[in-house]
Amino acid sequence: MTAASPVRWTREDLLGIAELSPGEIELVLDTAESFREVGERPIKKVPTLRGKTVVNLFFESSTRTRSSFEIAEKRLSADSLNFSASGSALAKGESLVDTALNLQAMAPDLIVIRHAHAGAPHLLAKKLKAGVINAGDGAHEHPTQALLDAYTIRRHKGRLAGLKVAIVGDIEHSRVVRSNIHLLTKMGARVTVAGPRTMMPVGIERLGVEVAHTLAEAVRGADVIMMLRIQLERQGRMAIPSNKEYFELFGLTSARLAGAADDVIIMHPGPMNRGVEIASEVADGPYSVILEQVTHGVSVRMAVLYLLSGVHEETA
Amino acid sequence: MAATTTTASAAAGPGAPSGRLLIANGRLIDPSQGLDGAHDLLLEDGVVAAVLDRGEGPGAGERRHAGERRDLTVLDASGLVVAPGLIDMHVHLREPGQEYKETVATGTMAAAAGGFTAVACMANTEPVNDNRSVTEHILAEARRHGYARVHPIGAVSKQLAGLELAEIGEMVRAGAVAVSDDGRPVMNAELMRRALLYARHFDVPVIQHAEDLDLSGKGVMHEGEWSTRLGLAGIPGAAEDVMVARDLLLLEDTGGRYHLAHLSTARSLELVRRARRQGLPVTCEVTPHHLVLTDEEVARTVFSTQCKMKPPLRSERDRQALLAGLADGTVDAIASDHAPHHADEKDVEFDLAPFGILGLETTLGLCLDRLVRPGIIDLSRLVELLSTGPARVLRLPGGTLRPGSLADVTLFDPEGEVTVAAGAFLSRSRNTPFDGWKLRGRPVATMLGGRRIELPGRAPAPAAK
């Protein structure tokens, strides 16, 4: 599992999983494995990125992803700058491109961007010399989330190939789903997505997944169950009538785990709505690896920052 | 291939309105007369004087005496197609109000550069063309610049608000040739019913931008596999189809003339085909971009905002259906929906960019290269779609080279290779997804009322001798 991958990392940006090869994905996961140990030391710091500047550009609120990147940067000794939409130039009407060009003028090495609009990191990557890491763009991709999910699965199952993974919830609006579908299918897992028909995007089966419309069907034989956050306030009542009815149809309870594999693991990218998509008994139960995902997020992001900064150094 | 002009008079150079012009040695295509062959065209006093078979008739004599007659200019169109002036029945000239995107002057220059002698411009200006004085202003600007004829389209509703009818009669009297709220649909079914009835008094078509706004919602591209992959909100084909179906039902009751702007889906086309068979007075246009590109282009270009327009680039299945509609005669016109936007407005996140792309300077080349070359349609059908068809839909004076008709003529080279260079466009804007495309087929010259149009900054393609 930790054997050195023969693949060399050559990308200046990490914009999505869709364009990565299985070898590149393994390289990130293997690299993350070697950084995991740093987080277990009493002094959690290595000098790997000393003298590098990383800008965290968060145009959408985020606690988990942003802190995770920040901790990863600090553990690698990078100088990091946080920049959020509120109170920034963007709030004053500056365009994304202008904001980016201004940051560029300060010569950062890497820019981590979270944005509500799909394709925003790609727009930045076209304009900037700095490497761009997509920390979530609209409903498009969230590559580091998929990588940390894969890392977590691999630590528990020892492999990705051949596993049955069920992803349940609002498939249409989820960037986590898209990145996970790309990653898991590339690595040979079988993915089933499930959720209300009103939250299932057109043509999702073309991405190589099975579609289920009941929770029982999705859970049957699953090695991994990934639950997604339901945001009634965002999706509106034309998709589902109420949280209560959603929970009745797709909420994960202990009883509903019955058909899953004996060693099933339960995952959630957060933030969770207890009692909406997942019951507390499951979220806090023996199969849950939800907090582990958060822990591994730091190692995976250290790996991504490290790999990209290496490329940026060569081309700078 | 460049046409060359021979003239006996130094004073009667290109652009001289008076005298007679013989367009010789070209391939004359005029679907309105069923002509496609070796004919010369004689223009006199702003109208077509005669279509002459090569080597006989008065033309032969004219040519023989070209060196002696002072008032005859001969333009050698060897290797070129000579067609009735092309008409783009759907453009946005942005004047008044958004002159930083386009003006009547720059828009008609772009038209002439693209081989068009006439355009019909939509009403979504600022102020809206919902009254006579705006219509008159546009026409006055057009007369002042005169690179192409301009036919204003008035609004259906005041302020395009979709609530009350605009003064359609006054606008038609001032020169409007149709009414449309284009840019927005007429969402209110009752208003559409009234508009169809009322427009009958003035015998103008109601042009619908068919889009159910509830169904299109926050969508920014076609709903399908690619919107799902990209995580962009989709505009389902049904957003267009339900509006087309609704309007055709209304049209059954009202009569009048109904024209569908930028039809983009297989199902809408099928609805039109059925309505036609039923004898309903419906016509439709499609755009070059819907004929050439699909929704996959948004992914291929990694979220390029030059692929964002309404209706959105549709699926390959839809595109194939539109191509079939060109070939079987269901489609009446190809229209560009030329929609200029400033580069700054397009250089933003995909979700935030305005809808619309340019078309006037790429339409002919795209059609020649992507429709005629692969044999989807022949040249005669192309001329019908770009000239005779739109003239018929809007009942314009052009679209034909019958003796006595307007001497509006387009010369194009079906074999001329060109690389699209947005930077060199005469339009004030640059928003095209076709920048850098290599196309075979290009416009060479336009004649407006017998007068050759010369464009600023462009060497006249057919050099005067």
PDB file of N, CA and C in Angstrom, chain A residues 96-97 115 117-120 122-123 126-127 137 139-140 178 182 201-204 206-207, chain B residues 218 223-232 234 301-304 347-352:
ATOM      1  N   LEU A  96     -13.341  38.394 -10.043  1.00  0.00           N
ATOM      2  CA  LEU A  96     -12.469  37.303  -9.589  1.00  0.00           C
ATOM      3  C   LEU A  96     -11.101  37.400 -10.263  1.00  0.00           C
ATOM      4  N   VAL A  97     -11.126  37.724 -11.549  1.00  0.00           N
ATOM      5  CA  VAL A  97      -9.869  37.791 -12.292  1.00  0.00           C
ATOM      6  C   VAL A  97      -8.982  38.909 -11.739  1.00  0.00           C
ATOM      7  N   HIS A 115     -15.060  28.177  -4.115  1.00  0.00           N
ATOM      8  CA  HIS A 115     -15.927  29.154  -4.775  1.00  0.00           C
ATOM      9  C   HIS A 115     -17.291  28.537  -5.058  1.00  0.00           C
ATOM     10  N   HIS A 117     -19.146  29.043  -7.556  1.00  0.00           N
ATOM     11  CA  HIS A 117     -19.425  28.829  -8.978  1.00  0.00           C
ATOM     12  C   HIS A 117     -18.501  27.783  -9.591  1.00  0.00           C
ATOM     13  N   ALA A 118     -19.097  26.810 -10.242  1.00  0.00           N
ATOM     14  CA  ALA A 118     -18.319  25.780 -10.926  1.00  0.00           C
ATOM     15  C   ALA A 118     -17.405  26.432 -11.952  1.00  0.00           C
ATOM     16  N   GLY A 119     -16.166  25.975 -11.992  1.00  0.00           N
ATOM     17  CA  GLY A 119     -15.232  26.477 -12.996  1.00  0.00           C
ATOM     18  C   GLY A 119     -14.407  27.671 -12.545  1.00  0.00           C
ATOM     19  N   ALA A 120     -14.709  28.239 -11.374  1.00  0.00           N
ATOM     20  CA  ALA A 120     -13.942  29.402 -10.912  1.00  0.00           C
ATOM     21  C   ALA A 120     -12.446  29.070 -10.751  1.00  0.00           C
ATOM     22  N   HIS A 122     -10.763  26.978 -12.413  1.00  0.00           N
ATOM     23  CA  HIS A 122     -10.237  26.783 -13.762  1.00  0.00           C
ATOM     24  C   HIS A 122      -9.954  28.128 -14.415  1.00  0.00           C
ATOM     25  N   LEU A 123     -10.820  29.102 -14.134  1.00  0.00           N
ATOM     26  CA  LEU A 123     -10.618  30.460 -14.636  1.00  0.00           C
ATOM     27  C   LEU A 123      -9.330  31.028 -14.044  1.00  0.00           C
ATOM     28  N   LYS A 126      -6.220  29.476 -15.563  1.00  0.00           N
ATOM     29  CA  LYS A 126      -5.889  29.976 -16.896  1.00  0.00           C
ATOM     30  C   LYS A 126      -5.121  31.293 -16.804  1.00  0.00           C
ATOM     31  N   LYS A 127      -5.357  32.052 -15.718  1.00  0.00           N
ATOM     32  CA  LYS A 127      -4.801  33.404 -15.631  1.00  0.00           C
ATOM     33  C   LYS A 127      -3.504  33.488 -14.832  1.00  0.00           C
ATOM     34  N   ASP A 137     -15.659  23.722  -6.029  1.00  0.00           N
ATOM     35  CA  ASP A 137     -16.229  24.746  -6.924  1.00  0.00           C
ATOM     36  C   ASP A 137     -17.660  24.386  -7.279  1.00  0.00           C
ATOM     37  N   ALA A 139     -21.091  22.899  -7.765  1.00  0.00           N
ATOM     38  CA  ALA A 139     -21.472  21.486  -7.702  1.00  0.00           C
ATOM     39  C   ALA A 139     -20.559  20.653  -8.592  1.00  0.00           C
ATOM     40  N   HIS A 140     -19.369  21.191  -8.888  1.00  0.00           N
ATOM     41  CA  HIS A 140     -18.491  20.533  -9.852  1.00  0.00           C
ATOM     42  C   HIS A 140     -17.576  19.497  -9.205  1.00  0.00           C
ATOM     43  N   ARG A 178     -19.414  14.073  -7.296  1.00  0.00           N
ATOM     44  CA  ARG A 178     -18.763  14.013  -8.606  1.00  0.00           C
ATOM     45  C   ARG A 178     -17.301  13.599  -8.475  1.00  0.00           C
ATOM     46  N   HIS A 182     -15.666   9.985  -9.873  1.00  0.00           N
ATOM     47  CA  HIS A 182     -14.507   9.894 -10.765  1.00  0.00           C
ATOM     48  C   HIS A 182     -13.410   9.055 -10.130  1.00  0.00           C
ATOM     49  N   PRO A 201     -29.233  14.123 -10.881  1.00  0.00           N
ATOM     50  CA  PRO A 201     -29.000  14.873 -12.116  1.00  0.00           C
ATOM     51  C   PRO A 201     -29.151  13.994 -13.363  1.00  0.00           C
ATOM     52  N   VAL A 202     -29.580  14.625 -14.440  1.00  0.00           N
ATOM     53  CA  VAL A 202     -29.776  13.944 -15.722  1.00  0.00           C
ATOM     54  C   VAL A 202     -28.452  13.341 -16.197  1.00  0.00           C
ATOM     55  N   GLY A 203     -28.482  12.107 -16.620  1.00  0.00           N
ATOM     56  CA  GLY A 203     -27.306  11.505 -17.241  1.00  0.00           C
ATOM     57  C   GLY A 203     -26.225  11.060 -16.272  1.00  0.00           C
ATOM     58  N   ILE A 204     -26.548  10.965 -14.977  1.00  0.00           N
ATOM     59  CA  ILE A 204     -25.514  10.597 -13.992  1.00  0.00           C
ATOM     60  C   ILE A 204     -24.965   9.203 -14.281  1.00  0.00           C
ATOM     61  N   ARG A 206     -24.151   8.029 -16.946  1.00  0.00           N
ATOM     62  CA  ARG A 206     -23.080   8.115 -17.940  1.00  0.00           C
ATOM     63  C   ARG A 206     -21.703   8.264 -17.294  1.00  0.00           C
ATOM     64  N   LEU A 207     -21.710   8.565 -16.001  1.00  0.00           N
ATOM     65  CA  LEU A 207     -20.443   8.662 -15.286  1.00  0.00           C
ATOM     66  C   LEU A 207     -19.995   7.300 -14.755  1.00  0.00           C
TER      67      LEU A 207
ATOM     68  N   LYS B 218     -32.235  28.700 -12.905  1.00  0.00           N
ATOM     69  CA  LYS B 218     -30.907  29.304 -12.831  1.00  0.00           C
ATOM     70  C   LYS B 218     -29.949  28.644 -13.814  1.00  0.00           C
ATOM     71  N   GLU B 223     -29.236  21.017 -20.035  1.00  0.00           N
ATOM     72  CA  GLU B 223     -29.281  19.985 -19.013  1.00  0.00           C
ATOM     73  C   GLU B 223     -29.058  18.629 -19.651  1.00  0.00           C
ATOM     74  N   GLY B 224     -28.020  17.955 -19.218  1.00  0.00           N
ATOM     75  CA  GLY B 224     -27.695  16.651 -19.778  1.00  0.00           C
ATOM     76  C   GLY B 224     -26.424  16.137 -19.134  1.00  0.00           C
ATOM     77  N   GLU B 225     -25.835  15.145 -19.759  1.00  0.00           N
ATOM     78  CA  GLU B 225     -24.621  14.546 -19.187  1.00  0.00           C
ATOM     79  C   GLU B 225     -23.554  15.593 -18.870  1.00  0.00           C
ATOM     80  N   TRP B 226     -23.413  16.585 -19.762  1.00  0.00           N
ATOM     81  CA  TRP B 226     -22.301  17.526 -19.564  1.00  0.00           C
ATOM     82  C   TRP B 226     -22.566  18.513 -18.443  1.00  0.00           C
ATOM     83  N   SER B 227     -23.815  18.947 -18.284  1.00  0.00           N
ATOM     84  CA  SER B 227     -24.100  19.836 -17.149  1.00  0.00           C
ATOM     85  C   SER B 227     -23.899  19.049 -15.856  1.00  0.00           C
ATOM     86  N   THR B 228     -24.231  17.769 -15.885  1.00  0.00           N
ATOM     87  CA  THR B 228     -24.028  16.937 -14.709  1.00  0.00           C
ATOM     88  C   THR B 228     -22.539  16.787 -14.395  1.00  0.00           C
ATOM     89  N   ARG B 229     -21.756  16.531 -15.417  1.00  0.00           N
ATOM     90  CA  ARG B 229     -20.306  16.402 -15.196  1.00  0.00           C
ATOM     91  C   ARG B 229     -19.701  17.700 -14.672  1.00  0.00           C
ATOM     92  N   LEU B 230     -20.137  18.819 -15.222  1.00  0.00           N
ATOM     93  CA  LEU B 230     -19.522  20.100 -14.871  1.00  0.00           C
ATOM     94  C   LEU B 230     -20.124  20.722 -13.621  1.00  0.00           C
ATOM     95  N   GLY B 231     -21.243  20.166 -13.168  1.00  0.00           N
ATOM     96  CA  GLY B 231     -21.874  20.731 -11.978  1.00  0.00           C
ATOM     97  C   GLY B 231     -22.504  22.082 -12.234  1.00  0.00           C
ATOM     98  N   LEU B 232     -22.832  22.355 -13.492  1.00  0.00           N
ATOM     99  CA  LEU B 232     -23.505  23.611 -13.822  1.00  0.00           C
ATOM    100  C   LEU B 232     -25.009  23.362 -13.889  1.00  0.00           C
ATOM    101  N   GLY B 234     -28.625  23.159 -15.188  1.00  0.00           N
ATOM    102  CA  GLY B 234     -29.052  22.858 -16.544  1.00  0.00           C
ATOM    103  C   GLY B 234     -30.330  23.575 -16.966  1.00  0.00           C
ATOM    104  N   THR B 301     -13.840  23.180 -23.674  1.00  0.00           N
ATOM    105  CA  THR B 301     -13.158  24.465 -23.518  1.00  0.00           C
ATOM    106  C   THR B 301     -12.944  24.822 -22.047  1.00  0.00           C
ATOM    107  N   VAL B 302     -13.234  23.883 -21.147  1.00  0.00           N
ATOM    108  CA  VAL B 302     -13.084  24.095 -19.712  1.00  0.00           C
ATOM    109  C   VAL B 302     -13.797  25.385 -19.267  1.00  0.00           C
ATOM    110  N   PHE B 303     -15.119  25.361 -19.368  1.00  0.00           N
ATOM    111  CA  PHE B 303     -15.956  26.444 -18.863  1.00  0.00           C
ATOM    112  C   PHE B 303     -15.800  27.757 -19.640  1.00  0.00           C
ATOM    113  N   SER B 304     -15.470  27.693 -20.911  1.00  0.00           N
ATOM    114  CA  SER B 304     -15.353  28.958 -21.650  1.00  0.00           C
ATOM    115  C   SER B 304     -16.716  29.645 -21.726  1.00  0.00           C
ATOM    116  N   ASP B 347     -15.284  37.804 -19.150  1.00  0.00           N
ATOM    117  CA  ASP B 347     -14.090  37.285 -18.464  1.00  0.00           C
ATOM    118  C   ASP B 347     -14.375  37.066 -16.980  1.00  0.00           C
ATOM    119  N   VAL B 348     -15.397  36.280 -16.707  1.00  0.00           N
ATOM    120  CA  VAL B 348     -15.835  36.045 -15.328  1.00  0.00           C
ATOM    121  C   VAL B 348     -16.219  34.572 -15.188  1.00  0.00           C
ATOM    122  N   GLU B 349     -16.657  34.197 -13.981  1.00  0.00           N
ATOM    123  CA  GLU B 349     -17.117  32.848 -13.744  1.00  0.00           C
ATOM    124  C   GLU B 349     -18.258  32.520 -14.731  1.00  0.00           C
ATOM    125  N   PHE B 350     -18.334  31.273 -15.147  1.00  0.00           N
ATOM    126  CA  PHE B 350     -19.340  30.861 -16.141  1.00  0.00           C
ATOM    127  C   PHE B 350     -20.757  31.270 -15.716  1.00  0.00           C
ATOM    128  N   ASP B 351     -21.071  31.037 -14.440  1.00  0.00           N
ATOM    129  CA  ASP B 351     -22.414  31.366 -13.942  1.00  0.00           C
ATOM    130  C   ASP B 351     -22.739  32.849 -14.086  1.00  0.00           C
ATOM    131  N   LEU B 352     -21.711  33.685 -14.013  1.00  0.00           N
ATOM    132  CA  LEU B 352     -21.951  35.135 -13.964  1.00  0.00           C
ATOM    133  C   LEU B 352     -21.897  35.806 -15.331  1.00  0.00           C
TER     134      LEU B 352
END
